[in-house]
Tab-separated table of C-alpha atoms in Angstrom:
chain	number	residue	atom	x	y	z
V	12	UNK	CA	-67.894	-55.482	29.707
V	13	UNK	CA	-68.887	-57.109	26.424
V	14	UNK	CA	-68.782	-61.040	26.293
V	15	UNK	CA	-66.172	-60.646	23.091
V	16	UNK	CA	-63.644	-57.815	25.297
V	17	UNK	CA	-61.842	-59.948	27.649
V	18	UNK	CA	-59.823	-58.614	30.725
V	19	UNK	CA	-56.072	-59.923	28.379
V	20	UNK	CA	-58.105	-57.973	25.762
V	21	UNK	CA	-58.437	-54.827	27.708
V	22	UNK	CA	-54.604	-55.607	29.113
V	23	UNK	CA	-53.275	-55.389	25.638
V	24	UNK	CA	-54.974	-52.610	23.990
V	25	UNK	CA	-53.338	-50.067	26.631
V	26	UNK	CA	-49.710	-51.806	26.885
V	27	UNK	CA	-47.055	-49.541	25.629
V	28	UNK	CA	-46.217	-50.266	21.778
V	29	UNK	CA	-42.849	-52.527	21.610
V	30	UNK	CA	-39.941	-50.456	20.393
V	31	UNK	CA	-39.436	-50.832	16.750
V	32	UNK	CA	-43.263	-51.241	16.087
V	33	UNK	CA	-44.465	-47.994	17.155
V	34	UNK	CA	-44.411	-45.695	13.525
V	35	UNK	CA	-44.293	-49.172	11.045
V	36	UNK	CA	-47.264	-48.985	9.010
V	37	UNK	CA	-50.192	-51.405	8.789
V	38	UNK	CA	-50.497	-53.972	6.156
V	39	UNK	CA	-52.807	-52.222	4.229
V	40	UNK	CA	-50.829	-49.354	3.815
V	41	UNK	CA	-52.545	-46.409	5.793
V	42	UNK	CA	-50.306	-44.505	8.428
V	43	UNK	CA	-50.115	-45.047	11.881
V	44	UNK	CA	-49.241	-41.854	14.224
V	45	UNK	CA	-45.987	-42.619	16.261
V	46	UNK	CA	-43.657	-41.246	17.974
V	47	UNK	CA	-40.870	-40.345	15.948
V	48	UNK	CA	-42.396	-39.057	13.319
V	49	UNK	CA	-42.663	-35.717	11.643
V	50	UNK	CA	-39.255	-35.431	13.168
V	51	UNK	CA	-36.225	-32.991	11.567
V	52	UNK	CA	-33.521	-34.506	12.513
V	53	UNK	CA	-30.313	-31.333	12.384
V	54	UNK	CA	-26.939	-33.336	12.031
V	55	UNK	CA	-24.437	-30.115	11.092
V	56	UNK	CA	-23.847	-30.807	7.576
V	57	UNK	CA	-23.030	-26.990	5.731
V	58	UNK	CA	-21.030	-25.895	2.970
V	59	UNK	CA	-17.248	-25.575	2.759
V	60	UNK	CA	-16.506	-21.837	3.193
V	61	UNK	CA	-13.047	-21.780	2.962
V	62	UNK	CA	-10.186	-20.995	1.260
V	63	UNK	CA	-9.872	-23.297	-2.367
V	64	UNK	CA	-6.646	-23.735	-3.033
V	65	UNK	CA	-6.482	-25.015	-6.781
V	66	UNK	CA	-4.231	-26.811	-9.101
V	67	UNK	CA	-1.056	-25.600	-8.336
V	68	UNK	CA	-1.336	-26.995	-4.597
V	69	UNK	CA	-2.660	-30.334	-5.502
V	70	UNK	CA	0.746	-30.383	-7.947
V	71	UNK	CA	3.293	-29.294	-5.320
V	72	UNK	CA	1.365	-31.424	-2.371
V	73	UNK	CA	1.604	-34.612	-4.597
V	74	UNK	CA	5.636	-33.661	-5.885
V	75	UNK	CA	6.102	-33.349	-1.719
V	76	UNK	CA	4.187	-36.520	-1.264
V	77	UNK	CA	6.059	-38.420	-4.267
V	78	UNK	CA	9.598	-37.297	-3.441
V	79	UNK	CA	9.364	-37.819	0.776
V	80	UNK	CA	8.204	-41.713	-0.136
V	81	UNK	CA	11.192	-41.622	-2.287
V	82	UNK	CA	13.391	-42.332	0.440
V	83	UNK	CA	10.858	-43.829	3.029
V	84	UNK	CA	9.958	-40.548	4.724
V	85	UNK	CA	6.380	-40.899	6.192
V	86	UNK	CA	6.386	-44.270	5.731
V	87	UNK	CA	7.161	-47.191	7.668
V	88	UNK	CA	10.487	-48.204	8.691
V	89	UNK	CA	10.994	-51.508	6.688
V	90	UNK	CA	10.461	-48.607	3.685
V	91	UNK	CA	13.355	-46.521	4.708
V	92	UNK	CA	15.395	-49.478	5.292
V	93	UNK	CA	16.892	-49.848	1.450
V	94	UNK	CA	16.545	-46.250	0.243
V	95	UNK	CA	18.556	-45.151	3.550
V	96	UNK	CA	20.794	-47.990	2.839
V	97	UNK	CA	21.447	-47.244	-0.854
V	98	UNK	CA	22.288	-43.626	0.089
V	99	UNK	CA	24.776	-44.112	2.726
V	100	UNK	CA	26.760	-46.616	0.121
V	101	UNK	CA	26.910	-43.808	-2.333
V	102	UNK	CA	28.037	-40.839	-0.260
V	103	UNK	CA	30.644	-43.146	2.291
V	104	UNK	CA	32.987	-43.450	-0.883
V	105	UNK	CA	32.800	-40.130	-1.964
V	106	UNK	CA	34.050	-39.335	1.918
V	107	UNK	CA	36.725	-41.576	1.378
V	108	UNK	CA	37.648	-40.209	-1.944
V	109	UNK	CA	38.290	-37.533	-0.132
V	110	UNK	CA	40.502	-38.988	2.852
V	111	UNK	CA	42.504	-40.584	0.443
V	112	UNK	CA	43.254	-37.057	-1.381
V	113	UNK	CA	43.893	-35.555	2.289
V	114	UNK	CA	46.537	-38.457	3.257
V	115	UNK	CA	48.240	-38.032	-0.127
V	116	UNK	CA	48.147	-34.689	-0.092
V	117	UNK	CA	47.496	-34.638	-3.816
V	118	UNK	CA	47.240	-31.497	-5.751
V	119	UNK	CA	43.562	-32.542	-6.889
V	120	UNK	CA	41.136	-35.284	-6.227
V	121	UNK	CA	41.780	-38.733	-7.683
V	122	UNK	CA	38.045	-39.181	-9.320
V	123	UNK	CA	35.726	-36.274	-11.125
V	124	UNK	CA	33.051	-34.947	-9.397
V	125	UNK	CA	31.067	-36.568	-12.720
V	126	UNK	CA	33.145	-39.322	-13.158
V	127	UNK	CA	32.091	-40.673	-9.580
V	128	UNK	CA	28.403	-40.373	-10.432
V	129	UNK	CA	29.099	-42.565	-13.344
V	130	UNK	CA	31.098	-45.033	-11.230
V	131	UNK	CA	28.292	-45.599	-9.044
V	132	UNK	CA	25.753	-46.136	-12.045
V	133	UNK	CA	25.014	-50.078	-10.392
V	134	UNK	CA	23.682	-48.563	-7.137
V	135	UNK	CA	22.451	-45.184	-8.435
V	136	UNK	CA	20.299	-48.302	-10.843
V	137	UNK	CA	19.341	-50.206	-7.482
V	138	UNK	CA	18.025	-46.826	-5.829
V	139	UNK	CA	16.007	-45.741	-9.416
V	140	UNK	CA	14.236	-49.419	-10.018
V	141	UNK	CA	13.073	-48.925	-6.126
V	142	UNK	CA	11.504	-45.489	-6.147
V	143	UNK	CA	10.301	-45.166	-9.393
V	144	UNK	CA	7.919	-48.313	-9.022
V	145	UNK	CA	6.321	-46.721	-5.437
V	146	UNK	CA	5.719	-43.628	-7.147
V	147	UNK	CA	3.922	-44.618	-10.203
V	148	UNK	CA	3.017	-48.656	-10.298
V	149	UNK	CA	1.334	-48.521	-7.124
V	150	UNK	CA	-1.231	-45.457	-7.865
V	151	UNK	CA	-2.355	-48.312	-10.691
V	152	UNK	CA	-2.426	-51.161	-8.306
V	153	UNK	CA	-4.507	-50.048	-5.585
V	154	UNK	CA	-6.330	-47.733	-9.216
V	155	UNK	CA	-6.060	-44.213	-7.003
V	156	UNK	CA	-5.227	-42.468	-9.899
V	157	UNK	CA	-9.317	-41.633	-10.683
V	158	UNK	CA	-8.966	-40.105	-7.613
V	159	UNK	CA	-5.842	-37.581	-8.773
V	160	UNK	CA	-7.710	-37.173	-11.875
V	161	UNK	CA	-10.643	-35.570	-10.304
V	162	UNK	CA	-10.772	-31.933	-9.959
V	163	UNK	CA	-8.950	-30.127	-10.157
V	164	UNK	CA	-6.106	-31.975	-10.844
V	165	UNK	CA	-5.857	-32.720	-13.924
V	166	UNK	CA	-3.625	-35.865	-16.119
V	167	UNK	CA	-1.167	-33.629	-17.451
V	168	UNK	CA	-0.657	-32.330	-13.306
V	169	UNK	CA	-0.387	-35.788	-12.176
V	170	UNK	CA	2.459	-37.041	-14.672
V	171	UNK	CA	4.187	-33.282	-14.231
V	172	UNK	CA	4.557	-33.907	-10.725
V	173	UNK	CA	5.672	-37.445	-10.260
V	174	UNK	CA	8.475	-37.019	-12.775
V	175	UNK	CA	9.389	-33.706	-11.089
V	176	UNK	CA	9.766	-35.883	-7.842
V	177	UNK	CA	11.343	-38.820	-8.894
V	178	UNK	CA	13.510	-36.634	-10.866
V	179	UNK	CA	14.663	-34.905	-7.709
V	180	UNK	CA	14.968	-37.450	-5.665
V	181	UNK	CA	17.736	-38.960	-8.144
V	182	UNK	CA	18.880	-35.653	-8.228
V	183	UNK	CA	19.867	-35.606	-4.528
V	184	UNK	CA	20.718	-38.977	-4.664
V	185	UNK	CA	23.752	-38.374	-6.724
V	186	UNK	CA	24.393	-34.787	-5.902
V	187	UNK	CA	25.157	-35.689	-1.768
V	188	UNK	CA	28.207	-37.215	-2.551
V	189	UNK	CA	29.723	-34.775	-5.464
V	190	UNK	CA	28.621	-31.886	-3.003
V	191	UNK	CA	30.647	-34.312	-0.167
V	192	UNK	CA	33.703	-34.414	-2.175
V	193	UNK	CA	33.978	-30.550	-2.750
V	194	UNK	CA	33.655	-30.110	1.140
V	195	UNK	CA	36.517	-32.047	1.250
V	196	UNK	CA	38.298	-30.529	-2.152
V	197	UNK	CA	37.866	-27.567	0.168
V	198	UNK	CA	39.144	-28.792	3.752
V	199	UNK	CA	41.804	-30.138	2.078
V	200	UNK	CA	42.940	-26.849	0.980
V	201	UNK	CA	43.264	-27.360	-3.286
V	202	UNK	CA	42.170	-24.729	-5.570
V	203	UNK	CA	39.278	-22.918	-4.736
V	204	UNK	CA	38.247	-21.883	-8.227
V	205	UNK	CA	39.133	-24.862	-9.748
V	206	UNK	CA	37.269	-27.138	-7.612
V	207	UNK	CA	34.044	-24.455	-7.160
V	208	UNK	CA	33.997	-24.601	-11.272
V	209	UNK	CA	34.403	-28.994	-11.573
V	210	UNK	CA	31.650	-29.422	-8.428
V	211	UNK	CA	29.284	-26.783	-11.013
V	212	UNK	CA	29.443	-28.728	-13.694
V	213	UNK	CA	29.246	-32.327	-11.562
V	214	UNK	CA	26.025	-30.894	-10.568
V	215	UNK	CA	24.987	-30.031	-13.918
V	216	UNK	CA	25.765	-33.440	-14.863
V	217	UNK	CA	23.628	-34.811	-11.708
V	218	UNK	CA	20.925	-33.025	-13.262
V	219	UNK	CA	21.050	-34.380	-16.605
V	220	UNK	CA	21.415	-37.849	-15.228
V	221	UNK	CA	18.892	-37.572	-13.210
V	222	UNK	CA	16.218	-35.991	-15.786
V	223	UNK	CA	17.406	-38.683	-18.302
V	224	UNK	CA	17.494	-42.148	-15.909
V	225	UNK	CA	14.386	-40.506	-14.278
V	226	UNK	CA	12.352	-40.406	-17.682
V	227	UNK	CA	13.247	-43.428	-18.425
V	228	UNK	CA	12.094	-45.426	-15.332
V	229	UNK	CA	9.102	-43.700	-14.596
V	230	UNK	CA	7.940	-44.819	-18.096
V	231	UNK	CA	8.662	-48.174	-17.319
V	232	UNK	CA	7.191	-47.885	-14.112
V	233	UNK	CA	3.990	-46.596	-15.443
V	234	UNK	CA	3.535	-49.744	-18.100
V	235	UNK	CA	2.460	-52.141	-15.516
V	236	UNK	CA	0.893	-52.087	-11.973
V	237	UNK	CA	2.741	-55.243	-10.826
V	238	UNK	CA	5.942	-53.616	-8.566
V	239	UNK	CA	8.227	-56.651	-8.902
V	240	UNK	CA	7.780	-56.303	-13.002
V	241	UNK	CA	8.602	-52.989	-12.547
V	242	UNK	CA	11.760	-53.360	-10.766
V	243	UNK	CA	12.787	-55.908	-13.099
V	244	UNK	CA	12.854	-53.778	-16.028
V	245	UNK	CA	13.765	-50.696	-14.699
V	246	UNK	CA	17.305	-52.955	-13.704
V	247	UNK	CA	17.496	-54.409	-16.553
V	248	UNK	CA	17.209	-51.241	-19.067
V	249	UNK	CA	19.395	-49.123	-16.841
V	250	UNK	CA	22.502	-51.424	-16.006
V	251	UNK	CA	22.181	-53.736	-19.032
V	252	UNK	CA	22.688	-51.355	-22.154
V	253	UNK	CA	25.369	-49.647	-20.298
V	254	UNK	CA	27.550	-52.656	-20.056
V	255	UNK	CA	27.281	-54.349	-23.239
V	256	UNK	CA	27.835	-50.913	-25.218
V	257	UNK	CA	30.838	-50.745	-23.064
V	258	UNK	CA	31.921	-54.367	-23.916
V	259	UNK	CA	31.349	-53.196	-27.468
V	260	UNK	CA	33.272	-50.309	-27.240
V	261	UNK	CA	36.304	-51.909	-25.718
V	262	UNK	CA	36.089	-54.792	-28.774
V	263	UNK	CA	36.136	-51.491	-31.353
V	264	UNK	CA	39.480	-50.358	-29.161
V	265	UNK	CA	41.264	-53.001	-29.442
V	266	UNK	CA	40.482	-53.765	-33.210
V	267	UNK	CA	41.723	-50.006	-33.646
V	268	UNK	CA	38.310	-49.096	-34.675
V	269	UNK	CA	38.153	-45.675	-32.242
V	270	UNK	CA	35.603	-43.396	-34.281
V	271	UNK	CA	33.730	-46.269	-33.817
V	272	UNK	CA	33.809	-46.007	-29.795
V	273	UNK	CA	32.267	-42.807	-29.609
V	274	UNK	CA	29.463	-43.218	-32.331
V	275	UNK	CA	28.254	-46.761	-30.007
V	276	UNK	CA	28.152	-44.184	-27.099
V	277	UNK	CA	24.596	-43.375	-28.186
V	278	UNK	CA	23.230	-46.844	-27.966
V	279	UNK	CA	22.973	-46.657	-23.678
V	280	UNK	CA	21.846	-44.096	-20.914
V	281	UNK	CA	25.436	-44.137	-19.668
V	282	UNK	CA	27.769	-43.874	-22.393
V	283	UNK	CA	25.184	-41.360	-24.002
V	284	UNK	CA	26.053	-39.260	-20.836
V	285	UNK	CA	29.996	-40.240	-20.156
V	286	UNK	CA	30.552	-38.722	-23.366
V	287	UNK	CA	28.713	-35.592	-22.602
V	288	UNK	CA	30.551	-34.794	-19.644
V	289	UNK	CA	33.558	-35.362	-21.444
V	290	UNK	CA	33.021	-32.923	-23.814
V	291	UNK	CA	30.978	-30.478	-22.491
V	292	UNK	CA	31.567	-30.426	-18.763
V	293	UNK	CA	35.272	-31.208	-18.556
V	294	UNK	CA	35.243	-34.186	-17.394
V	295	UNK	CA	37.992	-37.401	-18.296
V	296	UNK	CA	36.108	-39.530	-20.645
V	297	UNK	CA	35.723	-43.214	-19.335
V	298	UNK	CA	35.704	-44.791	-23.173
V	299	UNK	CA	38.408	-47.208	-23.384
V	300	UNK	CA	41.660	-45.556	-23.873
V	301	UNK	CA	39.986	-42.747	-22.403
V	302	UNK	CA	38.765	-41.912	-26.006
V	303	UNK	CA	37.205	-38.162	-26.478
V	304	UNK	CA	34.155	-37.188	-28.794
V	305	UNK	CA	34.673	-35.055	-32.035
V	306	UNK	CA	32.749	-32.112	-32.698
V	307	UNK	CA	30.266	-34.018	-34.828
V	308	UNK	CA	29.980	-36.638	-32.359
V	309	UNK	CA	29.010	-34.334	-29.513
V	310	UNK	CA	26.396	-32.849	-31.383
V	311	UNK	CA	25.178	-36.013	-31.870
V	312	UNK	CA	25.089	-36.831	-28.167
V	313	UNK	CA	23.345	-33.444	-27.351
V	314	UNK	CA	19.941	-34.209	-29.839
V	315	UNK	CA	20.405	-37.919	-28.848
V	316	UNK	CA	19.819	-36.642	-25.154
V	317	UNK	CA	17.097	-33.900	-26.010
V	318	UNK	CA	15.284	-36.404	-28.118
V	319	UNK	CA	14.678	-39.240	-25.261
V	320	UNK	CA	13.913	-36.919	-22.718
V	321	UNK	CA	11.059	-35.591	-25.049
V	322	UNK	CA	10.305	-39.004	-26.196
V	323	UNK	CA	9.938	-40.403	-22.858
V	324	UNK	CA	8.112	-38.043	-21.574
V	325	UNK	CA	5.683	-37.996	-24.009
V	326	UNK	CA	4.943	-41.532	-24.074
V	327	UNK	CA	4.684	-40.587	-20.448
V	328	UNK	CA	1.681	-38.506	-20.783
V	329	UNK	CA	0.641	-40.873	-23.213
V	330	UNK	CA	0.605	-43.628	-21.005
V	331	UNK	CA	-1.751	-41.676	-18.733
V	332	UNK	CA	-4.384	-40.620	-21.923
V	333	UNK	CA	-6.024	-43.624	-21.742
V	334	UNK	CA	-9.710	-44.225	-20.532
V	335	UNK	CA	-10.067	-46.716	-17.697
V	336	UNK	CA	-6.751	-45.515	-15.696
């Protein structure tokens, strides 16, 4: 044994390499054979074979999604807690409506199919400034909408869809209780044609109120990521017009100014649509001193009605052109 090759020497050239150290290369950059190396390592990945399923799916897969977390569904339960709430206040009077018809044994029911939608404008408002903030402010919160936007969905998919949903949630929001009160009409045995024909054209009116109210919020919705804000204004713009044209319109009574009361109709949501179902749907008009629309003055009401459900939803889409969402 050399003088310069010790027996630790000899020791520690044959110990086993220290894990970690065995295939790390030498300072001056040459390899080092180790175990490890040269090694192909097979961890499954392969391509997706199956079926692809497209645009349309995405859209009716988000329109489920949006319209279940409408009222809570597949959420948690302090989320179904107001929606659930909101709809059982709406549809209990419309059962009582009914009770009260049955006791008196009245000949019809004491409020329209549309006329109880309208009564019921402060909850139906409560219910609206709820959903439409969780279907549209909080995709720009938490900023998943790049992720809608990505194939194949495309902007124009993504706005189609939420306002579908939110339209029919509102839509089944107010058509429970006018379908309620024609079970009853029917139990209680008044006209079958009568009541068949005024629960048609309640639900015609659901519609329209809930395609209007519904473009309206979501718009609102959509303008700010902030939930609270959203609420706020949604309130405010539904329940706010609607009372102060009707102050308005009950000054223009009294000062025997009634051409006047239907023309102020087409300042708010509600009046806008009291005085449709009035004229078109045959329902009692709720204008002070129960006040109908001319024939020029329903025309009015029916472009007034076309023109802000275009013009809503196109500043809608709008919204959702711009770079960065």
């Amino acid at each position: 044994m050399s003088p310069d090759r010790t027996p630790a020497h000899a020791a520690q050239a044959h110990a086993p390499a220290s894990p970690g150290r065995a295939d790390r290369a030498p300072a001056g950059g040459g390899s080092r054979p180790g175990r490890g190396q040269d090694v192909i390592h097979n961890i499954g990945y392969r391509g997706y074979e199956g079926p692809r399923l497209g645009r349309s799916y995405a859209r009716r897969a988000l329109f489920s999604q949006t319209l279940r977390g409408a009222y809570g569904l597949g959420r948690s339960a302090k989320s179904k807690v107001l929606p659930m709430l909101l709809f059982a206040a709406v549809s209990v009077p419309a059962a009582i409506v009914v009770a009260v018809s049955v006791v008196a044994k009245s000949d019809d029911l004491p409020v329209g199919y549309s006329e109880y939608v309208l009564m019921m404008q402060p909850l139906i408002g409560i219910y609206l400034a709820a959903a439409a903030p969780q279907a549209f402010s909080l995709d720009l919160r938490f900023k998943t909408t790049p992720l809608y936007f990505s194939r194949p969905m495309e902007r124009g998919d993504y706005v189609a869809a939420k306002f579908a949903a939110l339209s029919a949630a509102l839509f089944v929001f107010t058509a429970v209780p006018v379908l309620i009160m024609y079970a009853g009409a029917l139990l209680a045995k008044l006209g079958f044609a009568d009541q068949t024909g005024a629960a048609a054209q309640g639900l015609v009116f659901c519609a329209l109120f809930a395609l209007l109210h519904a473009a309206i919020a979501a718009w609102i919705a959509a303008l700010t990521p902030r939930r609270g804000f959203g609420i706020a204004a949604i309130i405010v713009a539904v329940t706010v017009p609607f009372f102060l044209i009707t102050a308005l319109q009950g000054i223009a009574w009294t000062s025997d100014s009634s051409q006047a009361v239907g023309w102020l109709g087409v300042a708010s949501p509600g009046t806008l649509l009291d005085g449709i179902q009035s004229r078109f749907l045959g329902g009692t008009s709720q204008f002070p001193g129960g006040q109908d629309l001319t024939g020029a003055q329903g025309a009015v009401y029916l472009v007034v009605l076309a023109a802000l459900l275009v013009c809503f939803y196109a500043l809608l889409q709008r919204r959702y052109r711009k770079a960065g969402l």
